[in-house]
């Protein structure tokens, strides 16, 4: 058993059995659903908005060469340095190179899932830089040395008491456990960091090809400060974040807000087109945009699953997924969890090592139903399963299915098996739920119904 | 009308009453029901696990047994979705693709068939109990089957339908998922049972016996006062 | 080959295979191709009143929901009184602003030490200010947003570092909706955009702790918007 599978099995089993932790996640997700459903009618036509979002991303991704070229050229023409990274390692090297060149000491960061993907913080810290996460949720999990729990809500698994304790233990800040006071502690602590930081690193929600701009969505204002105060700014962006035109933001910003947090629009939606310009009062002297491939082109090449690159990282699929709700965000062991993570991770990090994420689903389809850009998520999970079998079938599994086919296809054999299984079930019943029970995976927690005294086929034969 | 009934494996072996009720209902309405000699399975377990060839080994025989049918009714949302929505995919690029595509529009899940094809909602049934309905995922999302079961239940005399909060949330069965990931499956089932129980209903009704097996199995193990029944059995009452 | 060339060659190779059209689960079947138009977008976004009065009301409702303060004032002299009252109530000791005629005048009336951001400033000094006063590029009725830019509203930090952001807007700056905002930005800035343009929608907020709303996470805790009619 590969390490990722073992880790997932253990963590999933533990959290699924932990009713207290499950309750925290369920409550948070329920609150999200209430707010989201309250906000959806803000759109005149929600499904129409999804259709338009889907069409826009389809156009952007299926002409990615054209739009990415336009995007980079526009940025460069107005003074931004554009860097290209085929791998996460290259992206890290590029960023470390910039930090070295600028003699940086402190880096302030706003939320960037791509930076988690390439383990950037780790690399910067090992190279001796002080790294501060400015997003409140990220700040908290950084102090606890934990990965973020959720795409949009990094600290959703924590109670106020736990956060209070973290602040006291890790930064010596004593406060009550009121969310208001705790937030003010973070605000106070981080303000000085904004002023002191040499380099600000952000992620990007969208890249606008038409005008060469980076669009950043946030509620707290920490990204705006990260982009305003330090002398050097770096934005790390996956190449799939491209939108064709500035006006597309008029659709995507509300869609992202409603599905991400149940708001009509997030607090700050900002577009950056370069470093500080002549005549501007402030802003970074230098702006670097690092464009990251890191296997996205692999997904692009899979025409069937290419639309998984349409993802706008709203987190809605995580929120509705009954698996996510019962195993929590840390069990996945990856940066991107939930349904979209279970679709893309096997493709980005190795099908055989990570296929278990695609199997750990009942294929209920709630994710596909909710996805604002209409990604065919649960069918992609099926496709991953099929692909993993085609690549490396399990001989015994295949044999088992073949034998079942032989029995199912033959009325005579089926009838025989029906009779035999009545006896078999009785015998099994004697060792029900013990280690001898072949159906233990079921019977440990659930009763198993008996084989009916008369099967349907037997009834049909007798009565019709 | 000649109605061809497809009875999935677990309905045949464990919940035959659901299919028997369906037969009686159709006959009462004056239709002829035929059950062709054919496989006792739709091939979904292999398909969902990624073993397409092995799935086809069963599915092609199903196609043969259903060829030329006027209308095919499947007493299960998940098997209905398999035959109607996934057979065309399963047989894509093979000589049987045309047959699969020809069969699809003729397939209906049981409740959907009654309401949408036969235009019937009142079957003269009486079931004076408090009932809550569980939407099986395939029926709900692959076959758009939200309304028909409820339209049918509304006409049952004495029946009080109370919707649970988590009606559309997966029960955690998911076929082999239930034994491959038993801890997660159980947790999902617990959420479903709790939500059902909160309504005060005596019965959980669904169009999917497999879902009911999960809910029932959990409720019994926990000693919860909750019974399960297939929609067809309620309508035949 | 440079990394840029590597990436582009992989993209082009990948796109040789056409993808299925999106829209598997749409009610109408496959979706049409091409990018949605402005008219199409207006059909899914909320309807906005065609009248100025209606738009002011919509903006006011949104501002209230967002916990921003929104006041319509008949003229600029009333603004002075408002700001004086705020200064007193909140105990302002030092104010920051941008150097436009309007803002400079109002700040001089306040008679408090002032920092103007144009031409550069000391960040630490800005951090000590109790309020940042700016004008704006537009107010968006549909969302209750204030549009600020690094060129026209005093730089990037003025509207986000001080704990209170006060916006002075003119009635003719009120526009109906998001599509109109992007049209405005394109026509106003064409090929020479400010390096930062931000849509400010309410004061700073977070729900990161137990999903409970707290205002003033890092940006301003208070947002006050004045719409001057004449």
mmCIF file of C-alpha atoms in Angstrom, chain A residues 28 31-32 35 39 42-56 58-69 72-74 76 78 84-86 90 134-138 140 152-156 158-161 163 177-180 182-184 186-187 190-192 194-197 210-211 213 219-222 224-225 227-231 233 239 244-251 253-254 260-261 263-277 279-284 291-293 297 300-301 303-304 306-307 310 368 373-374 376 378-379, chain C residues 2-48 58 62 65-66 97-98 116-129 140-165 177-187 189-223:
data_model
loop_
_atom_site.group_PDB
_atom_site.id
_atom_site.type_symbol
_atom_site.label_atom_id
_atom_site.label_comp_id
_atom_site.label_asym_id
_atom_site.label_seq_id
_atom_site.Cartn_x
_atom_site.Cartn_y
_atom_site.Cartn_z
ATOM 1 C CA UNK A 28 -19.655 25.267 9.298
ATOM 2 C CA UNK A 31 -23.899 27.902 7.863
ATOM 3 C CA UNK A 32 -22.316 28.241 4.424
ATOM 4 C CA UNK A 35 -25.786 32.079 3.363
ATOM 5 C CA UNK A 39 -27.494 34.983 -1.827
ATOM 6 C CA UNK A 42 -29.258 37.956 -6.157
ATOM 7 C CA UNK A 43 -28.679 36.694 -9.685
ATOM 8 C CA UNK A 44 -31.654 37.046 -11.973
ATOM 9 C CA UNK A 45 -30.690 33.715 -13.479
ATOM 10 C CA UNK A 46 -28.184 31.623 -11.529
ATOM 11 C CA UNK A 47 -28.044 28.765 -14.033
ATOM 12 C CA UNK A 48 -27.643 31.282 -16.825
ATOM 13 C CA UNK A 49 -24.684 32.751 -14.953
ATOM 14 C CA UNK A 50 -23.172 29.258 -14.653
ATOM 15 C CA UNK A 51 -23.636 28.700 -18.366
ATOM 16 C CA UNK A 52 -21.852 31.938 -19.196
ATOM 17 C CA UNK A 53 -19.056 31.184 -16.749
ATOM 18 C CA UNK A 54 -18.660 27.741 -18.280
ATOM 19 C CA UNK A 55 -18.537 29.139 -21.816
ATOM 20 C CA UNK A 56 -15.987 31.782 -20.839
ATOM 21 C CA UNK A 58 -14.042 26.895 -22.132
ATOM 22 C CA UNK A 59 -12.941 29.630 -24.526
ATOM 23 C CA UNK A 60 -10.039 30.680 -22.320
ATOM 24 C CA UNK A 61 -8.656 27.183 -21.720
ATOM 25 C CA UNK A 62 -9.135 25.909 -25.252
ATOM 26 C CA UNK A 63 -7.258 28.899 -26.628
ATOM 27 C CA UNK A 64 -4.818 29.114 -23.760
ATOM 28 C CA UNK A 65 -1.795 29.700 -25.983
ATOM 29 C CA UNK A 66 -3.348 32.804 -27.477
ATOM 30 C CA UNK A 67 -4.643 34.284 -24.248
ATOM 31 C CA UNK A 68 -1.583 33.460 -22.160
ATOM 32 C CA UNK A 69 0.632 35.099 -24.764
ATOM 33 C CA UNK A 72 2.224 38.078 -20.658
ATOM 34 C CA UNK A 73 2.930 40.543 -23.441
ATOM 35 C CA UNK A 74 0.610 43.174 -22.002
ATOM 36 C CA UNK A 76 5.662 43.065 -19.900
ATOM 37 C CA UNK A 78 3.984 48.017 -18.871
ATOM 38 C CA UNK A 84 7.883 31.049 -16.518
ATOM 39 C CA UNK A 85 8.089 27.924 -14.371
ATOM 40 C CA UNK A 86 7.452 24.479 -15.814
ATOM 41 C CA UNK A 90 11.603 26.097 -10.866
ATOM 42 C CA UNK A 134 -1.264 37.820 6.444
ATOM 43 C CA UNK A 135 -4.652 36.185 5.790
ATOM 44 C CA UNK A 136 -6.120 35.573 9.242
ATOM 45 C CA UNK A 137 -6.948 31.917 8.653
ATOM 46 C CA UNK A 138 -3.551 31.236 7.057
ATOM 47 C CA UNK A 140 -3.449 30.918 12.409
ATOM 48 C CA UNK A 152 -11.345 29.208 1.233
ATOM 49 C CA UNK A 153 -11.559 28.708 5.011
ATOM 50 C CA UNK A 154 -8.107 27.591 6.174
ATOM 51 C CA UNK A 155 -8.974 27.545 9.895
ATOM 52 C CA UNK A 156 -12.565 26.311 9.796
ATOM 53 C CA UNK A 158 -10.649 25.340 14.897
ATOM 54 C CA UNK A 159 -12.724 26.683 17.758
ATOM 55 C CA UNK A 160 -12.163 30.141 19.179
ATOM 56 C CA UNK A 161 -10.684 28.517 22.257
ATOM 57 C CA UNK A 163 -7.172 29.956 18.385
ATOM 58 C CA UNK A 177 -11.650 34.023 23.100
ATOM 59 C CA UNK A 178 -14.047 36.417 21.379
ATOM 60 C CA UNK A 179 -13.603 36.345 17.594
ATOM 61 C CA UNK A 180 -13.578 40.149 17.618
ATOM 62 C CA UNK A 182 -8.742 37.580 18.465
ATOM 63 C CA UNK A 183 -9.046 39.305 15.086
ATOM 64 C CA UNK A 184 -7.817 42.555 16.607
ATOM 65 C CA UNK A 186 -3.913 39.503 14.531
ATOM 66 C CA UNK A 187 -4.549 42.940 13.053
ATOM 67 C CA UNK A 190 0.428 42.027 11.416
ATOM 68 C CA UNK A 191 0.367 45.782 10.881
ATOM 69 C CA UNK A 192 4.002 46.133 11.759
ATOM 70 C CA UNK A 194 3.286 44.999 6.515
ATOM 71 C CA UNK A 195 5.433 48.025 7.185
ATOM 72 C CA UNK A 196 8.625 46.041 7.696
ATOM 73 C CA UNK A 197 8.361 43.554 4.859
ATOM 74 C CA UNK A 210 -6.988 41.530 -22.738
ATOM 75 C CA UNK A 211 -5.432 44.153 -20.482
ATOM 76 C CA UNK A 213 -3.885 42.345 -15.243
ATOM 77 C CA UNK A 219 -12.334 40.335 2.300
ATOM 78 C CA UNK A 220 -9.696 41.331 4.784
ATOM 79 C CA UNK A 221 -7.581 43.845 2.886
ATOM 80 C CA UNK A 222 -4.384 41.947 3.599
ATOM 81 C CA UNK A 224 -4.098 45.038 -0.849
ATOM 82 C CA UNK A 225 -1.613 45.885 1.890
ATOM 83 C CA UNK A 227 0.588 44.805 -2.760
ATOM 84 C CA UNK A 228 0.889 48.371 -1.492
ATOM 85 C CA UNK A 229 3.662 48.620 1.067
ATOM 86 C CA UNK A 230 6.662 46.392 0.284
ATOM 87 C CA UNK A 231 9.144 47.574 -2.368
ATOM 88 C CA UNK A 233 5.896 42.456 -5.274
ATOM 89 C CA UNK A 239 -1.482 29.325 -16.022
ATOM 90 C CA UNK A 244 -10.083 36.576 -21.804
ATOM 91 C CA UNK A 245 -11.406 40.079 -21.025
ATOM 92 C CA UNK A 246 -11.631 42.574 -18.175
ATOM 93 C CA UNK A 247 -15.418 42.641 -18.517
ATOM 94 C CA UNK A 248 -15.514 38.898 -17.690
ATOM 95 C CA UNK A 249 -14.755 39.926 -14.115
ATOM 96 C CA UNK A 250 -18.255 41.412 -14.032
ATOM 97 C CA UNK A 251 -19.517 37.820 -14.091
ATOM 98 C CA UNK A 253 -16.352 38.147 -9.289
ATOM 99 C CA UNK A 254 -19.972 37.793 -8.145
ATOM 100 C CA UNK A 260 -17.140 30.895 -2.139
ATOM 101 C CA UNK A 261 -18.615 32.735 0.808
ATOM 102 C CA UNK A 263 -21.573 37.174 -0.601
ATOM 103 C CA UNK A 264 -22.754 39.137 -3.629
ATOM 104 C CA UNK A 265 -19.252 40.542 -3.965
ATOM 105 C CA UNK A 266 -16.185 40.085 -1.808
ATOM 106 C CA UNK A 267 -14.833 43.061 0.159
ATOM 107 C CA UNK A 268 -11.888 43.934 -2.084
ATOM 108 C CA UNK A 269 -11.639 43.013 -5.747
ATOM 109 C CA UNK A 270 -8.469 44.522 -7.105
ATOM 110 C CA UNK A 271 -6.744 44.431 -10.480
ATOM 111 C CA UNK A 272 -3.014 45.089 -10.774
ATOM 112 C CA UNK A 273 -1.439 45.975 -14.107
ATOM 113 C CA UNK A 274 2.155 46.602 -13.132
ATOM 114 C CA UNK A 275 4.557 48.147 -10.648
ATOM 115 C CA UNK A 276 4.122 51.648 -9.336
ATOM 116 C CA UNK A 277 3.733 54.066 -12.209
ATOM 117 C CA UNK A 279 3.038 59.920 -10.675
ATOM 118 C CA UNK A 280 1.592 57.291 -8.349
ATOM 119 C CA UNK A 281 2.017 57.958 -4.652
ATOM 120 C CA UNK A 282 3.161 54.476 -3.668
ATOM 121 C CA UNK A 283 3.375 50.873 -4.729
ATOM 122 C CA UNK A 284 6.162 48.393 -5.409
ATOM 123 C CA UNK A 291 3.521 31.731 -14.156
ATOM 124 C CA UNK A 292 3.289 28.122 -13.047
ATOM 125 C CA UNK A 293 2.663 25.032 -15.139
ATOM 126 C CA UNK A 297 -0.409 21.124 -19.317
ATOM 127 C CA UNK A 300 -4.807 20.250 -20.636
ATOM 128 C CA UNK A 301 -3.747 17.381 -22.868
ATOM 129 C CA UNK A 303 -9.378 16.393 -23.700
ATOM 130 C CA UNK A 304 -11.915 14.504 -21.615
ATOM 131 C CA UNK A 306 -9.584 19.420 -19.663
ATOM 132 C CA UNK A 307 -12.523 21.242 -18.112
ATOM 133 C CA UNK A 310 -11.910 25.676 -15.529
ATOM 134 C CA UNK A 368 -21.188 18.611 -10.313
ATOM 135 C CA UNK A 373 -18.426 26.596 -14.074
ATOM 136 C CA UNK A 374 -20.153 23.275 -14.725
ATOM 137 C CA UNK A 376 -18.278 17.360 -14.796
ATOM 138 C CA UNK A 378 -18.162 13.171 -10.485
ATOM 139 C CA UNK A 379 -17.871 11.756 -13.990
ATOM 140 C CA UNK C 2 13.368 28.793 -22.756
ATOM 141 C CA UNK C 3 10.803 27.707 -20.185
ATOM 142 C CA UNK C 4 8.333 30.011 -21.887
ATOM 143 C CA UNK C 5 8.822 28.149 -25.125
ATOM 144 C CA UNK C 6 8.602 24.793 -23.353
ATOM 145 C CA UNK C 7 5.305 25.710 -21.777
ATOM 146 C CA UNK C 8 3.818 27.087 -24.979
ATOM 147 C CA UNK C 9 4.878 24.091 -26.993
ATOM 148 C CA UNK C 10 3.207 21.787 -24.446
ATOM 149 C CA UNK C 11 0.055 23.914 -24.560
ATOM 150 C CA UNK C 12 -0.119 23.821 -28.341
ATOM 151 C CA UNK C 13 0.471 20.089 -28.402
ATOM 152 C CA UNK C 14 -2.237 19.560 -25.781
ATOM 153 C CA UNK C 15 -4.788 21.668 -27.613
ATOM 154 C CA UNK C 16 -4.473 19.634 -30.804
ATOM 155 C CA UNK C 17 -7.173 17.378 -29.339
ATOM 156 C CA UNK C 18 -10.468 19.237 -29.203
ATOM 157 C CA UNK C 19 -12.362 19.067 -25.929
ATOM 158 C CA UNK C 20 -16.013 18.153 -25.594
ATOM 159 C CA UNK C 21 -18.204 21.209 -25.448
ATOM 160 C CA UNK C 22 -19.132 22.046 -21.872
ATOM 161 C CA UNK C 23 -22.673 21.776 -20.685
ATOM 162 C CA UNK C 24 -23.249 18.113 -19.874
ATOM 163 C CA UNK C 25 -25.666 19.003 -17.149
ATOM 164 C CA UNK C 26 -27.355 22.073 -18.528
ATOM 165 C CA UNK C 27 -31.044 21.986 -18.901
ATOM 166 C CA UNK C 28 -30.853 22.814 -22.593
ATOM 167 C CA UNK C 29 -28.091 20.415 -23.552
ATOM 168 C CA UNK C 30 -24.806 21.570 -25.053
ATOM 169 C CA UNK C 31 -23.828 25.184 -24.552
ATOM 170 C CA UNK C 32 -23.164 27.541 -27.456
ATOM 171 C CA UNK C 33 -19.615 28.590 -28.125
ATOM 172 C CA UNK C 34 -18.094 32.031 -27.904
ATOM 173 C CA UNK C 35 -17.800 34.567 -25.139
ATOM 174 C CA UNK C 36 -20.930 35.984 -23.503
ATOM 175 C CA UNK C 37 -21.810 39.547 -24.474
ATOM 176 C CA UNK C 38 -22.516 42.462 -22.180
ATOM 177 C CA UNK C 39 -26.242 42.130 -22.894
ATOM 178 C CA UNK C 40 -26.140 38.463 -21.908
ATOM 179 C CA UNK C 41 -24.365 39.332 -18.684
ATOM 180 C CA UNK C 42 -26.973 41.939 -17.844
ATOM 181 C CA UNK C 43 -29.631 39.223 -18.189
ATOM 182 C CA UNK C 44 -28.171 37.172 -15.348
ATOM 183 C CA UNK C 45 -26.890 39.906 -13.034
ATOM 184 C CA UNK C 46 -29.460 41.783 -10.907
ATOM 185 C CA UNK C 47 -31.739 44.319 -12.549
ATOM 186 C CA UNK C 48 -30.812 47.902 -11.745
ATOM 187 C CA UNK C 58 -30.059 50.529 -4.403
ATOM 188 C CA UNK C 62 -26.305 47.647 -0.322
ATOM 189 C CA UNK C 65 -26.155 45.493 4.289
ATOM 190 C CA UNK C 66 -22.397 45.849 4.064
ATOM 191 C CA UNK C 97 -5.844 62.328 2.282
ATOM 192 C CA UNK C 98 -5.165 62.805 -1.393
ATOM 193 C CA UNK C 116 -0.962 63.907 1.811
ATOM 194 C CA UNK C 117 0.191 60.876 -0.120
ATOM 195 C CA UNK C 118 0.991 62.432 -3.512
ATOM 196 C CA UNK C 119 4.670 62.685 -4.192
ATOM 197 C CA UNK C 120 5.509 59.899 -1.751
ATOM 198 C CA UNK C 121 5.189 59.611 2.005
ATOM 199 C CA UNK C 122 6.462 57.737 5.063
ATOM 200 C CA UNK C 123 4.519 54.492 5.538
ATOM 201 C CA UNK C 124 4.970 54.584 9.290
ATOM 202 C CA UNK C 125 3.418 58.049 9.354
ATOM 203 C CA UNK C 126 0.425 56.899 7.319
ATOM 204 C CA UNK C 127 -0.042 54.030 9.756
ATOM 205 C CA UNK C 128 -0.500 56.567 12.562
ATOM 206 C CA UNK C 129 -3.348 58.354 10.802
ATOM 207 C CA UNK C 140 -21.580 51.049 -8.348
ATOM 208 C CA UNK C 141 -25.262 50.869 -7.391
ATOM 209 C CA UNK C 142 -25.682 47.159 -8.120
ATOM 210 C CA UNK C 143 -23.136 46.065 -5.542
ATOM 211 C CA UNK C 144 -22.593 49.060 -3.267
ATOM 212 C CA UNK C 145 -18.968 49.254 -4.396
ATOM 213 C CA UNK C 146 -16.547 52.201 -4.438
ATOM 214 C CA UNK C 147 -14.016 52.213 -7.281
ATOM 215 C CA UNK C 148 -10.602 53.591 -6.307
ATOM 216 C CA UNK C 149 -7.328 53.618 -8.246
ATOM 217 C CA UNK C 150 -3.670 54.158 -7.469
ATOM 218 C CA UNK C 151 -3.631 57.122 -9.848
ATOM 219 C CA UNK C 152 -6.818 59.004 -8.967
ATOM 220 C CA UNK C 153 -7.355 58.319 -5.261
ATOM 221 C CA UNK C 154 -3.990 58.907 -3.654
ATOM 222 C CA UNK C 155 -2.120 55.654 -4.215
ATOM 223 C CA UNK C 156 -2.574 52.068 -3.081
ATOM 224 C CA UNK C 157 -2.411 52.319 0.703
ATOM 225 C CA UNK C 158 -4.390 55.456 1.526
ATOM 226 C CA UNK C 159 -7.748 53.775 1.155
ATOM 227 C CA UNK C 160 -6.805 50.599 2.993
ATOM 228 C CA UNK C 161 -4.253 51.255 5.755
ATOM 229 C CA UNK C 162 -5.973 53.799 8.048
ATOM 230 C CA UNK C 163 -8.752 52.326 10.211
ATOM 231 C CA UNK C 164 -11.444 54.543 8.682
ATOM 232 C CA UNK C 165 -11.872 55.176 4.962
ATOM 233 C CA UNK C 177 -23.816 48.100 -12.511
ATOM 234 C CA UNK C 178 -20.623 46.071 -12.832
ATOM 235 C CA UNK C 179 -20.744 45.885 -16.654
ATOM 236 C CA UNK C 180 -20.969 49.689 -16.735
ATOM 237 C CA UNK C 181 -17.985 49.928 -14.413
ATOM 238 C CA UNK C 182 -15.749 47.957 -16.783
ATOM 239 C CA UNK C 183 -16.961 49.987 -19.740
ATOM 240 C CA UNK C 184 -16.082 53.143 -17.800
ATOM 241 C CA UNK C 185 -12.610 51.892 -16.907
ATOM 242 C CA UNK C 186 -11.881 50.904 -20.493
ATOM 243 C CA UNK C 187 -13.031 54.218 -21.913
ATOM 244 C CA UNK C 189 -7.975 54.533 -19.188
ATOM 245 C CA UNK C 190 -7.804 52.756 -22.552
ATOM 246 C CA UNK C 191 -4.174 51.637 -22.837
ATOM 247 C CA UNK C 192 -2.851 53.399 -19.812
ATOM 248 C CA UNK C 193 -4.422 51.861 -16.763
ATOM 249 C CA UNK C 194 -3.428 52.824 -13.232
ATOM 250 C CA UNK C 195 -1.270 50.097 -11.705
ATOM 251 C CA UNK C 196 -4.023 49.310 -9.197
ATOM 252 C CA UNK C 197 -7.805 49.536 -9.502
ATOM 253 C CA UNK C 198 -9.920 48.288 -6.613
ATOM 254 C CA UNK C 199 -13.630 47.714 -6.079
ATOM 255 C CA UNK C 200 -14.158 48.373 -2.384
ATOM 256 C CA UNK C 201 -17.365 46.733 -1.178
ATOM 257 C CA UNK C 202 -17.873 47.513 2.484
ATOM 258 C CA UNK C 203 -15.372 47.746 5.306
ATOM 259 C CA UNK C 204 -12.725 45.054 5.789
ATOM 260 C CA UNK C 205 -14.121 41.833 7.241
ATOM 261 C CA UNK C 206 -13.350 38.216 8.065
ATOM 262 C CA UNK C 207 -15.293 35.081 8.947
ATOM 263 C CA UNK C 208 -12.216 32.945 9.525
ATOM 264 C CA UNK C 209 -12.986 32.352 13.208
ATOM 265 C CA UNK C 210 -15.990 30.039 13.526
ATOM 266 C CA UNK C 211 -17.550 31.786 10.512
ATOM 267 C CA UNK C 212 -18.461 34.739 12.701
ATOM 268 C CA UNK C 213 -18.339 38.104 10.972
ATOM 269 C CA UNK C 214 -15.770 40.532 12.373
ATOM 270 C CA UNK C 215 -15.117 43.923 10.797
ATOM 271 C CA UNK C 216 -11.731 45.566 10.439
ATOM 272 C CA UNK C 217 -9.520 42.520 9.916
ATOM 273 C CA UNK C 218 -6.644 44.374 8.255
ATOM 274 C CA UNK C 219 -8.249 47.053 6.159
ATOM 275 C CA UNK C 220 -10.531 49.774 7.500
ATOM 276 C CA UNK C 221 -13.064 48.837 10.135
ATOM 277 C CA UNK C 222 -15.227 51.723 8.989
ATOM 278 C CA UNK C 223 -16.205 52.876 5.534
#
